[in-house]
Amino acid sequence: MTQHEWPLWEVFIRSKQGLDHKHVGSLHAADAAMAIQNARDVYTRRMEGISIWVVESKHVHASNPDDAAAFFDPANDKVYRHPTFYEVPDSIKHM
Amino acid sequence: METLELTQEEQFQARIDADMRIEPKDWMPDAYRKTLIRQISQHAHSELVGMLPEGNWITRAPSLKRKSILLSKVQDEAGHGLYLYSAAETLGASRDQMLADLHSGKAKYSSIFNYPTLSWADMGTVGWLVDGAAILNQVPLCRTSYGPYARAMVRVCKEESFHQRQGFEIMQTLCEGAPEQKAMAQEALNRWWWPTLMMFGPKDADSPNTEQSMKWRIKRFTNDELRQKFVDMMVPQAEFLGLTVPDPNLKWNEAKNGYDFGEVDWEEFWNVVKGNGMCNKDRLGARVKAHEEGAWVREAALAHAAKRKQRAEQEAVQQVA
Amino acid sequence: MQVTPSETVSLAKYTPEVRQQLFRYVLQLADTSLILGHRLSEWCGHGPILEQDLAMANIALDLLGETRSLYQYAAELEGQGRTEDDLAFLRLATEYQNPLLVEQPNGDFADTVVRQFLFDNFHYHFLQQLQTSPDERLAAIAEKAWKEAAYHLKWSSEWMIRLGDGTEESRQRVEKALANLWRYSGELTTPTATEQALQSLNLIPDYAALLPAMQAHVAKVFEEATLPVPAETYMQKGGKAGRHTEHLGYILAELQYMQRTYPGLKW
């Protein structure tokens, strides 16, 4: 038996016009064209999508969970980035 | 070092206790990873092998509508297997290795699929009873602690909901049909009832891994809890259909607000697990055959992709030159 | 009755004779999709890899969907109260009119791909033209099925190329499959008397006009697949006239099993 496996691809689907492509899962395919077709056959059997992206899994670079605190916690105290931080008088409309 | 490891494990457990999801790159105990790979791949194998007993009737479905429904259902099972293999692959298992374990008999799959499908009513019974039991197992797993597994299960459950209904619809049509159809339905229920109860696994007392799995939230109810839930759910449905559940000890128990029911034949259960079911050899044989006969196809696709890539690279070099 | 393509006609306007011919013809199309869908569905659970198992089931489901629309239309054309299932399950082998190609066994994956490619290449180009049929029901069925056939042809063409230009083994297998199946391809575009009659009314496409596009596609795919286009061979035919290979009987034995064993019941 051969251990020669088709590469793994990550699949991203746009469910309708105007929305982002969203990661839905992965699959195996020998090449990109096949990966797109397989994604169509596997992940859009119930009209879940109108557009497909595939990317070979080995090309996805991810942040390290160990860095999560350093990466993402500093945004915690920047409340002034959010509109609700600001008080606007009731009489002011359209802001 | 020892204390650091302990802290990591404690932190890990704290996240699970807080109902937070564990994601692929997060630290996790080896045992958690191994247990999950075993559980998810077992589940994936069950979907894959589970295609065979129903696939057995696709070419004999009694109407065009039923044929389309059955084919799309069995195809869904291939999809579910695929989602689950993908989830297991995020833990570092390769699909090839998982399949090799299935083919060698090292990995298990649900024993229910080692029973034969002998009549059209079996398509109804498998959808109604077997998928009904599977859904009870699967719905809680949509909230399981491992993110990719939970997400795969959400997708599976969403698709699975039509499976049980189409099974029930087949049964209802049979039960409202001619006497020989009703008899076909009853005969199927007689064969499938007990094996379906076995799907929830051994009694809690004989299921040593349950406690740890519950703690990790990769299992959310015990085997006996689910079995009881299933009986309570199914008996009224069987009554609605006018079918008799083949258990003389089945009786409503007001005090526990549930049914008392007879003892599963555990000897049969362990025998089928060990490979002595009627179809163990056929099912596995069919999977091995499909995989081996597909080897040259998979090789060809890889070889062609490599040739293409090489040609594209050569063209790029020529353009630069 | 001569119909120009700009008019659309519905079945009420047909003479009994045309209606009978059209009934016969729509049955032929339905039988074709049914038998090929049936063959492909045999792969379910046994494909070379899970992803392709799903792909073949999708094609089979498309074909079964087309089958149902066609039998439903045929039943209306006949007007005898028969249903899609009566037509699909309760006729004699000699009454099925699918071309011989689609009843050939799945064989190995190369046989299935070659059978599919030869059929898809016809089906796609045929449906493209059928969309402009003045028969509005056929045009509507064709419009839906053509989109599906476009995908099928893409799938089978790409696999022809992968297998032809893959490994030594895959090439040998695809050549062997071609040597066996090519002889059934001619029947697809050889009109029967019924087809000729409907063609002369402009109700269905002229097959000769499809050939250049079909041949061009074969040439393109075979070139990429590094396969020689098979030389002229003696073409088998008979299926469309109800004279089948031995394989159809076994297909029907399974297909008709329930309906024959339990006549007249609902499922």
XYZ file of C-alpha atoms in Angstrom:
683
model
C 0.000 0.000 0.000
C 1.244 3.443 -0.839
C 1.501 6.165 1.778
C 1.379 8.740 -0.979
C -1.520 10.934 0.028
C -3.149 13.721 -1.993
C -2.275 17.072 -0.405
C -4.652 18.655 2.076
C -6.465 21.888 1.141
C -8.357 24.377 3.250
C -11.687 25.454 1.822
C -13.290 28.891 2.077
C -16.812 29.560 0.860
C -18.694 32.756 0.146
C -22.259 31.877 1.055
C -23.812 34.829 -0.716
C -22.887 37.921 -2.614
C -21.665 40.612 -0.241
C -20.293 38.296 2.441
C -16.717 37.254 3.169
C -15.353 33.858 2.293
C -15.480 31.759 5.434
C -13.396 28.739 6.340
C -15.572 25.620 6.188
C -13.154 22.715 6.449
C -10.607 20.845 4.425
C -10.276 18.066 1.879
C -7.733 16.184 -0.212
C -7.037 16.886 -3.872
C -4.192 16.274 -6.285
C -4.194 19.830 -7.651
C -5.927 23.186 -7.250
C -8.509 22.626 -9.996
C -9.523 19.349 -8.402
C -9.573 20.939 -4.962
C -12.096 23.523 -6.158
C -14.265 20.862 -7.754
C -14.059 18.630 -4.707
C -14.966 21.590 -2.530
C -17.984 22.169 -4.718
C -19.011 18.523 -4.409
C -18.306 18.250 -0.697
C -19.219 21.612 0.776
C -21.925 23.115 -1.447
C -24.409 20.271 -1.848
C -27.132 22.350 -0.213
C -26.598 25.683 -1.916
C -24.163 26.783 0.772
C -22.009 28.781 -1.585
C -21.562 30.921 -4.646
C -17.783 31.209 -4.618
C -14.939 28.975 -3.461
C -11.347 29.602 -2.430
C -8.929 26.788 -1.750
C -5.445 27.037 -0.366
C -3.044 24.199 0.217
C -2.946 23.706 3.967
C 0.838 23.813 4.129
C 0.733 27.409 2.900
C -1.377 28.636 5.799
C 0.725 30.373 8.410
C -0.909 30.812 11.770
C -0.147 32.880 14.825
C 1.139 30.904 17.770
C -1.346 30.459 20.628
C 1.528 31.085 23.035
C 1.703 34.622 21.656
C -2.008 35.140 22.095
C -1.622 37.256 25.210
C 1.027 39.494 23.654
C -0.860 39.732 20.390
C -4.419 40.256 21.399
C -4.697 41.400 25.002
C -3.290 44.902 24.358
C -6.409 45.729 22.346
C -8.459 45.155 25.477
C -7.991 48.577 27.008
C -8.415 50.642 23.846
C -12.061 51.290 24.509
C -11.733 54.683 22.854
C -11.583 52.864 19.506
C -15.255 51.980 19.840
C -18.011 54.494 19.082
C -19.906 53.629 22.245
C -17.030 55.161 24.227
C -18.235 58.621 23.264
C -21.229 60.384 24.681
C -23.249 62.251 22.117
C -26.053 64.601 23.200
C -29.494 63.170 22.449
C -30.380 66.124 20.275
C -27.583 65.334 17.833
C -28.844 63.019 15.087
C -27.114 61.043 12.363
C -23.827 60.417 14.150
C 9.495 21.220 34.537
C 7.113 18.871 36.299
C 5.214 21.727 37.940
C 5.023 23.686 34.684
C 3.447 20.687 32.925
C 0.938 20.371 35.725
C 0.036 24.024 35.425
C -0.493 23.652 31.710
C -2.789 20.737 32.293
C -4.667 22.630 34.960
C -5.041 25.610 32.687
C -6.260 23.329 29.965
C -8.872 21.773 32.217
C -9.934 25.212 33.462
C -10.635 26.304 29.893
C -12.727 23.218 29.305
C -14.595 23.724 32.567
C -15.369 27.275 31.433
C -16.831 25.745 28.243
C -14.146 27.317 26.086
C -13.107 25.504 22.919
C -9.691 23.987 22.379
C -8.254 24.802 18.955
C -5.676 22.814 16.929
C -2.558 24.752 17.845
C -3.422 25.045 21.528
C -1.509 22.965 24.003
C -3.354 19.805 24.968
C -2.474 16.682 26.965
C -1.277 13.786 24.812
C -4.029 11.576 26.158
C -6.658 14.131 25.093
C -5.190 14.233 21.597
C -4.994 10.453 21.353
C -8.483 9.895 22.709
C -9.891 12.449 20.319
C -8.114 10.999 17.307
C -9.451 7.597 18.249
C -12.984 8.870 18.813
C -13.187 11.118 15.748
C -11.607 8.614 13.390
C -13.861 5.882 14.734
C -16.779 8.133 13.998
C -15.440 8.884 10.503
C -14.946 5.166 9.831
C -18.533 4.555 10.919
C -19.779 7.038 8.337
C -17.639 5.425 5.666
C -18.591 1.834 6.465
C -22.141 3.005 7.131
C -22.482 3.798 3.440
C -22.406 0.104 2.602
C -25.564 -1.324 4.200
C -27.710 1.428 2.707
C -25.745 1.542 -0.516
C -26.852 -2.067 -0.817
C -30.362 -0.858 -1.723
C -29.689 2.128 -3.986
C -30.008 0.060 -7.155
C -33.172 -1.603 -5.839
C -35.019 1.424 -4.458
C -38.706 1.062 -5.317
C -39.322 4.484 -6.856
C -37.326 7.221 -8.543
C -38.000 9.556 -5.653
C -36.776 7.023 -3.083
C -33.746 6.280 -5.208
C -32.721 9.938 -5.303
C -33.315 10.385 -1.581
C -31.377 7.259 -0.670
C -28.460 8.114 -2.929
C -28.223 11.641 -1.557
C -28.398 10.303 1.976
C -25.614 7.785 1.462
C -23.622 10.496 -0.278
C -24.124 12.716 2.776
C -22.528 9.981 4.842
C -19.449 10.174 2.640
C -19.487 13.911 3.308
C -19.771 13.365 7.031
C -16.890 10.930 6.979
C -14.876 13.536 5.156
C -15.697 16.346 7.620
C -14.673 14.079 10.470
C -11.439 12.878 8.891
C -10.637 16.562 8.341
C -11.277 17.300 12.014
C -8.986 14.446 13.049
C -6.327 15.680 10.644
C -6.126 18.955 12.564
C -4.802 16.847 15.450
C -1.924 15.570 13.350
C -3.412 12.268 12.198
C -3.167 11.572 8.456
C -6.144 10.179 6.594
C -3.943 7.494 5.066
C -2.897 6.318 8.504
C -6.450 6.369 9.817
C -7.610 4.345 6.826
C -4.724 1.920 7.264
C -5.858 1.401 10.868
C -9.407 0.783 9.704
C -8.274 -1.675 7.068
C -6.000 -3.601 9.417
C -8.810 -3.954 11.938
C -6.937 -1.884 14.519
C -9.512 0.911 14.426
C -13.159 0.207 15.127
C -16.363 1.499 13.620
C -19.942 1.301 14.816
C -20.979 -2.358 15.082
C -24.460 -1.594 13.824
C -23.140 -1.647 10.273
C -22.132 -5.263 10.636
C -25.776 -6.246 10.425
C -27.231 -6.978 6.986
C -29.907 -4.916 5.227
C -32.367 -7.503 3.981
C -35.467 -5.669 2.873
C -36.553 -2.237 1.723
C -37.984 -1.666 5.197
C -34.408 -1.746 6.464
C -33.871 1.580 4.712
C -36.708 2.973 6.782
C -35.488 1.361 9.977
C -31.886 2.417 9.526
C -32.961 6.008 8.900
C -35.507 6.131 11.668
C -33.855 4.041 14.407
C -30.150 3.967 13.648
C -29.910 7.602 12.592
C -32.161 8.467 15.501
C -29.680 6.837 17.858
C -26.768 8.473 16.077
C -28.363 11.906 16.400
C -28.763 11.457 20.149
C -25.048 10.766 20.306
C -24.137 13.551 17.938
C -26.187 16.538 19.009
C -24.335 16.913 22.332
C -21.062 16.680 20.418
C -21.874 19.968 18.670
C -20.770 21.476 21.997
C -17.764 19.232 22.467
C -14.561 20.831 23.736
C -12.463 20.425 20.595
C -13.321 23.207 18.141
C -12.867 21.478 14.764
C -14.771 18.422 16.009
C -17.628 20.545 17.320
C -17.815 22.480 14.049
C -17.799 19.272 12.005
C -20.600 17.941 14.177
C -22.684 21.075 13.689
C -22.486 20.483 9.959
C -23.201 16.775 10.342
C -26.229 17.347 12.577
C -27.651 19.961 10.246
C -27.494 17.530 7.343
C -28.495 14.525 9.411
C -31.875 15.938 10.339
C -33.352 14.955 6.981
C -31.997 11.438 7.307
C -34.120 10.455 10.237
C -37.215 12.043 8.745
C -36.866 10.233 5.447
C -36.473 6.983 7.409
C -39.601 7.672 9.396
C -41.450 8.578 6.214
C -40.492 5.240 4.656
C -41.780 3.449 7.764
C -44.981 5.448 7.823
C -45.649 4.697 4.163
C -45.093 0.993 4.822
C -47.236 0.960 7.928
C -50.094 2.719 6.169
C -49.710 0.488 3.118
C -50.613 -3.090 2.281
C -50.407 -5.870 4.930
C -47.203 -7.231 3.401
C -45.649 -3.771 3.699
C -46.611 -3.477 7.324
C -45.211 -6.961 7.952
C -41.999 -5.919 6.234
C -41.747 -2.931 8.586
C -42.353 -5.033 11.687
C -39.855 -7.666 10.606
C -37.234 -4.966 10.112
C -37.921 -3.430 13.510
C -37.603 -6.875 15.095
C -34.125 -7.288 13.662
C -32.844 -3.758 14.285
C -34.231 -2.834 17.697
C -31.664 -4.599 19.869
C -28.609 -3.853 17.736
C -29.642 -0.191 17.822
C -29.724 -0.218 21.617
C -26.178 -1.621 21.477
C -25.054 1.450 19.524
C -24.782 3.424 22.754
C -21.971 1.154 23.873
C -21.489 -1.042 26.945
C -23.181 -0.311 30.241
C -21.668 2.562 32.184
C -20.159 0.125 34.657
C -18.238 -1.527 31.782
C -17.180 1.735 30.129
C -14.002 2.745 31.940
C -13.166 5.718 29.705
C -16.448 7.485 30.191
C -15.419 9.455 33.263
C -12.305 10.970 31.717
C -14.127 11.692 28.441
C -16.925 13.469 30.290
C -14.350 15.533 32.170
C -12.797 16.570 28.866
C -16.245 17.213 27.431
C -15.663 15.036 24.420
C -18.548 12.967 25.657
C -21.469 14.729 27.274
C -23.813 11.964 28.412
C -23.108 8.422 29.583
C -24.020 5.382 27.498
C -26.866 4.370 29.780
C -28.291 7.896 29.902
C -28.435 8.038 26.127
C -29.878 4.531 25.840
C -32.690 5.455 28.230
C -33.367 8.679 26.350
C -33.522 6.749 23.102
C -36.028 4.199 24.367
C -38.211 6.944 25.818
C -38.126 8.783 22.530
C -38.697 5.810 20.226
C -41.436 3.816 21.928
C -44.140 6.449 21.311
C -42.996 6.743 17.681
C -43.264 2.967 17.231
C -46.735 3.126 18.773
C -47.703 5.873 16.357
C -46.640 3.624 13.498
C -48.575 0.722 14.968
C -45.426 -1.356 15.367
C -44.524 -3.538 18.315
C -41.158 -3.049 19.971
C -39.713 -6.552 20.348
C -39.099 -6.396 24.088
C -41.480 -8.244 26.438
C -40.026 -6.371 29.414
C -40.774 -2.944 28.034
C -42.989 -1.112 30.526
C -43.694 2.494 31.434
C -42.292 3.371 34.849
C -44.182 6.314 36.284
C -41.745 6.775 39.151
C -38.704 7.360 36.903
C -40.794 8.983 34.187
C -39.318 6.648 31.625
C -39.511 3.117 30.287
C -38.077 0.042 31.913
C -36.684 -2.234 29.263
C -35.036 -5.608 28.890
C -31.362 -6.451 28.975
C -29.296 -6.130 25.824
C -27.625 -9.363 24.726
C -24.119 -8.310 25.680
C -22.577 -11.519 24.457
C -23.803 -10.721 20.977
C -22.555 -7.161 21.378
C -18.997 -8.201 22.264
C -18.991 -10.827 19.560
C -19.831 -8.316 16.868
C -17.225 -5.913 18.266
C -14.676 -8.724 18.039
C -15.470 -9.264 14.370
C -17.993 -12.053 14.529
C -20.980 -10.131 13.190
C -22.633 -11.383 10.038
C -21.120 -8.673 7.852
C -17.820 -7.680 9.530
C -15.725 -9.409 6.905
C -17.814 -8.197 3.975
C -17.890 -4.594 5.120
C -14.200 -4.342 5.772
C -13.480 -6.343 2.649
C -15.460 -3.869 0.551
C -13.600 -0.902 2.047
C -10.187 -2.488 1.536
C -11.082 -3.418 -2.029
C -12.243 0.120 -2.861
C -9.075 1.581 -1.378
C -6.709 -0.840 -3.077
C -8.425 -0.619 -6.439
C -8.352 3.160 -6.155
C -4.610 3.292 -5.511
C -3.645 3.604 -9.168
C -6.207 6.390 -9.625
C -4.797 8.406 -6.742
C -1.262 7.785 -8.005
C -2.195 8.909 -11.515
C -3.683 12.164 -10.279
C -0.560 12.918 -8.264
C 1.722 12.031 -11.157
C -0.243 14.282 -13.471
C -0.193 17.170 -10.987
C 3.582 16.780 -10.673
C 4.032 16.821 -14.452
C 1.911 19.938 -14.724
C 3.864 21.700 -12.042
C 7.148 20.774 -13.666
C 5.958 22.064 -17.046
C 4.796 25.332 -15.529
C 8.172 25.769 -13.852
C 10.019 25.040 -17.079
C 7.917 27.585 -18.911
C 8.635 30.155 -16.244
C 12.372 29.502 -16.533
C 12.234 29.799 -20.327
C 10.404 33.072 -20.066
C 13.030 34.484 -17.751
C 15.775 33.265 -20.090
C -46.510 20.165 -39.288
C -43.382 22.223 -39.738
C -42.276 24.181 -36.707
C -39.872 27.036 -37.046
C -37.531 27.541 -34.123
C -38.955 30.925 -33.218
C -42.330 29.497 -32.226
C -42.857 27.592 -29.048
C -45.347 24.796 -28.894
C -46.924 22.962 -26.037
C -48.171 19.431 -26.203
C -51.817 20.321 -26.863
C -50.896 21.495 -30.348
C -49.223 18.290 -31.527
C -50.883 15.912 -33.930
C -51.357 12.430 -32.443
C -48.560 11.138 -34.632
C -46.030 13.749 -33.533
C -47.133 13.337 -29.987
C -46.467 9.604 -30.208
C -43.038 10.203 -31.718
C -42.203 12.739 -29.073
C -43.363 10.367 -26.343
C -41.079 7.693 -27.697
C -38.202 10.117 -27.910
C -38.600 11.613 -24.440
C -38.669 8.066 -23.073
C -35.392 7.415 -24.848
C -33.804 10.438 -23.169
C -35.237 9.428 -19.804
C -34.037 5.826 -20.142
C -30.580 7.095 -21.012
C -30.253 9.264 -17.914
C -31.809 6.585 -15.745
C -29.483 3.807 -16.791
C -26.341 5.926 -16.597
C -27.420 7.345 -13.237
C -28.054 3.802 -12.077
C -24.587 2.693 -13.146
C -22.917 5.649 -11.444
C -24.897 5.059 -8.269
C -23.306 1.599 -8.096
C -20.050 3.383 -7.257
C -21.507 4.897 -4.107
C -19.409 3.661 -1.197
C -16.774 2.107 -3.461
C -15.020 5.088 -5.064
C -11.239 5.424 -5.286
C -11.236 8.234 -2.711
C -13.962 9.788 -0.607
C -13.929 13.080 -2.527
C -14.570 11.302 -5.821
C -17.244 9.131 -4.273
C -19.122 12.351 -3.584
C -18.441 13.671 -7.086
C -19.843 10.586 -8.806
C -22.910 10.560 -6.557
C -23.530 14.200 -7.494
C -23.438 13.347 -11.179
C -25.754 10.399 -10.596
C -28.166 12.626 -8.676
C -28.179 15.195 -11.474
C -28.973 12.460 -13.962
C -31.736 11.055 -11.778
C -33.250 14.509 -11.485
C -33.215 14.877 -15.248
C -34.672 11.372 -15.528
C -37.662 12.266 -13.403
C -38.471 15.449 -15.327
C -38.294 13.502 -18.565
C -40.469 10.578 -17.452
C -43.006 13.004 -16.051
C -43.167 14.752 -19.391
C -43.320 11.426 -21.212
C -46.245 10.360 -19.037
C -48.094 13.545 -19.965
C -47.352 13.066 -23.636
C -48.690 9.540 -23.471
C -51.767 10.652 -21.597
C -52.641 7.129 -20.414
C -52.353 7.830 -16.695
C -49.003 6.110 -16.304
C -46.624 7.691 -13.767
C -42.884 8.327 -13.884
C -42.382 5.157 -11.860
C -44.577 3.047 -14.138
C -42.424 4.144 -17.040
C -39.134 3.723 -15.233
C -39.816 0.383 -13.579
C -42.518 -1.489 -15.427
C -41.460 -1.875 -19.026
C -39.814 -4.766 -20.845
C -36.115 -4.735 -21.616
C -36.870 -4.346 -25.319
C -38.860 -1.206 -24.543
C -35.931 0.608 -22.971
C -34.276 2.809 -25.554
C -31.054 3.943 -23.938
C -27.975 3.776 -26.162
C -25.689 0.814 -25.484
C -22.902 2.978 -24.088
C -24.647 3.897 -20.852
C -25.518 0.332 -19.858
C -21.910 -0.850 -20.045
C -20.575 -1.971 -16.655
C -18.584 0.369 -14.428
C -15.451 -1.751 -14.859
C -12.504 0.037 -13.298
C -12.387 3.799 -12.767
C -10.923 4.285 -16.269
C -13.893 2.497 -17.849
C -16.272 4.697 -15.893
C -14.418 7.880 -16.824
C -14.267 6.986 -20.519
C -17.955 6.020 -20.606
C -18.800 9.263 -18.842
C -16.611 11.377 -21.084
C -18.086 9.961 -24.282
C -21.579 10.488 -22.968
C -20.979 13.926 -21.439
C -19.443 15.211 -24.637
C -22.633 14.328 -26.477
C -24.985 15.262 -23.661
C -23.483 18.700 -23.171
C -23.497 19.701 -26.836
C -26.890 18.155 -27.384
C -28.520 19.916 -24.434
C -26.971 23.200 -25.495
C -28.999 23.004 -28.700
C -32.073 21.428 -27.177
C -32.556 24.571 -25.104
C -33.744 26.307 -28.248
C -36.294 23.613 -29.072
C -39.726 25.058 -29.796
C -41.058 22.412 -27.428
C -41.085 24.489 -24.284
C -40.966 21.565 -21.866
C -37.931 20.024 -23.531
C -36.298 23.444 -23.697
C -36.858 23.993 -19.979
C -35.544 20.549 -19.021
C -32.535 21.122 -21.261
C -31.790 24.483 -19.727
C -31.464 22.997 -16.252
C -29.681 19.831 -17.350
C -27.214 21.665 -19.571
C -25.675 23.482 -16.617
C -25.277 20.165 -14.856
C -23.835 18.533 -17.969
C -21.277 21.332 -18.244
C -19.967 20.306 -14.851
C -20.049 16.612 -15.719
C -18.063 17.231 -18.876
C -15.512 19.234 -16.949
C -15.172 16.420 -14.441
C -14.811 13.636 -17.004
C -12.545 15.680 -19.302
C -10.150 16.461 -16.479
C -10.052 12.834 -15.437
C -9.374 11.768 -19.042
C -6.387 14.095 -18.975
C -5.178 12.949 -15.557
C -5.426 9.291 -16.451
C -4.007 9.691 -19.950
C -1.102 11.845 -18.825
C -0.700 10.286 -15.370
C 1.219 7.080 -14.771
C 2.057 4.271 -17.155
C -0.623 2.154 -15.517
C -3.342 4.774 -15.754
C -2.521 5.344 -19.393
C -2.758 1.652 -20.185
C -6.057 1.403 -18.369
C -7.585 4.378 -20.125
C -6.411 3.080 -23.508
C -7.951 -0.276 -22.744
C -11.208 1.372 -21.739
C -11.210 3.395 -24.953
C -10.541 0.302 -27.015
C -13.627 -1.250 -25.484
C -16.018 1.676 -25.253
C -15.274 3.863 -28.258
C -17.352 1.550 -30.459
C -20.471 2.557 -28.537
C -19.984 6.301 -29.060
C -21.336 6.423 -32.605
C -24.840 5.429 -31.611
C -25.272 8.646 -29.654
C -25.274 10.735 -32.825
C -26.820 8.230 -35.211
C -30.493 9.163 -35.438
C -33.242 6.568 -35.332
C -36.328 6.935 -37.497
C -38.106 8.669 -34.623
C -35.241 11.077 -34.145
C -35.109 11.803 -37.864
C -38.800 12.589 -37.900
C -38.458 14.983 -34.978
C -35.341 16.533 -36.461
C -37.174 17.215 -39.698
C -39.769 19.089 -37.632
C -36.956 21.057 -35.978
C -38.184 19.888 -32.601
C -34.826 18.397 -31.642
C -31.262 19.237 -32.714
C -29.685 17.843 -35.843
C -26.933 15.533 -34.545
C -24.716 16.055 -37.564
C -24.511 19.709 -36.609
C -23.225 18.769 -33.154
C -20.321 16.730 -34.470
C -17.794 19.496 -35.188
C -17.966 20.838 -31.623
C -17.902 17.330 -30.161
C -14.923 16.322 -32.273
C -13.102 19.522 -31.398
C -13.558 18.825 -27.712
C -12.334 15.255 -28.091
C -9.298 16.502 -29.987
C -8.496 19.062 -27.319
C -8.883 16.678 -24.400
C -7.012 13.826 -26.067
C -4.152 16.117 -26.942
C -3.805 17.224 -23.357
C -4.186 13.644 -22.228
C -1.455 12.667 -24.738
C -3.818 9.994 -26.036
C -4.301 9.154 -29.714
C -7.871 9.644 -30.891
C -9.064 6.119 -31.732
C -9.180 5.289 -35.419
C -12.490 4.767 -37.197
C -14.019 1.599 -35.847
C -17.146 -0.359 -36.468
C -19.802 1.292 -34.335
C -22.200 -0.846 -32.334
C -25.756 0.261 -32.139
C -29.180 -1.041 -31.214
C -29.994 0.257 -27.748
C -32.044 3.167 -29.023
C -34.128 0.639 -30.958
C -34.525 -1.638 -27.935
C -31.832 -4.183 -28.889
C -29.464 -4.212 -25.957
C -26.277 -5.825 -24.753
C -26.603 -8.556 -22.151
C -25.931 -6.065 -19.373
C -29.304 -4.333 -19.412
C -31.212 -7.379 -18.213
C -29.226 -7.479 -14.999
C -29.669 -3.768 -14.427
C -33.416 -4.200 -14.796
C -33.442 -7.232 -12.508
C -32.290 -4.968 -9.685
C -34.052 -1.825 -10.799
C -37.428 -3.506 -11.159
C -37.124 -5.938 -8.271
C -39.415 -4.150 -5.821
C -42.008 -3.000 -8.319
C -42.252 -6.455 -9.875
C -42.352 -8.291 -6.547
C -44.997 -6.037 -5.018
C -47.150 -4.846 -7.909
C -49.229 -1.745 -7.447
C -47.988 -0.645 -4.022
C -46.889 2.814 -2.910
C -43.441 3.328 -1.430
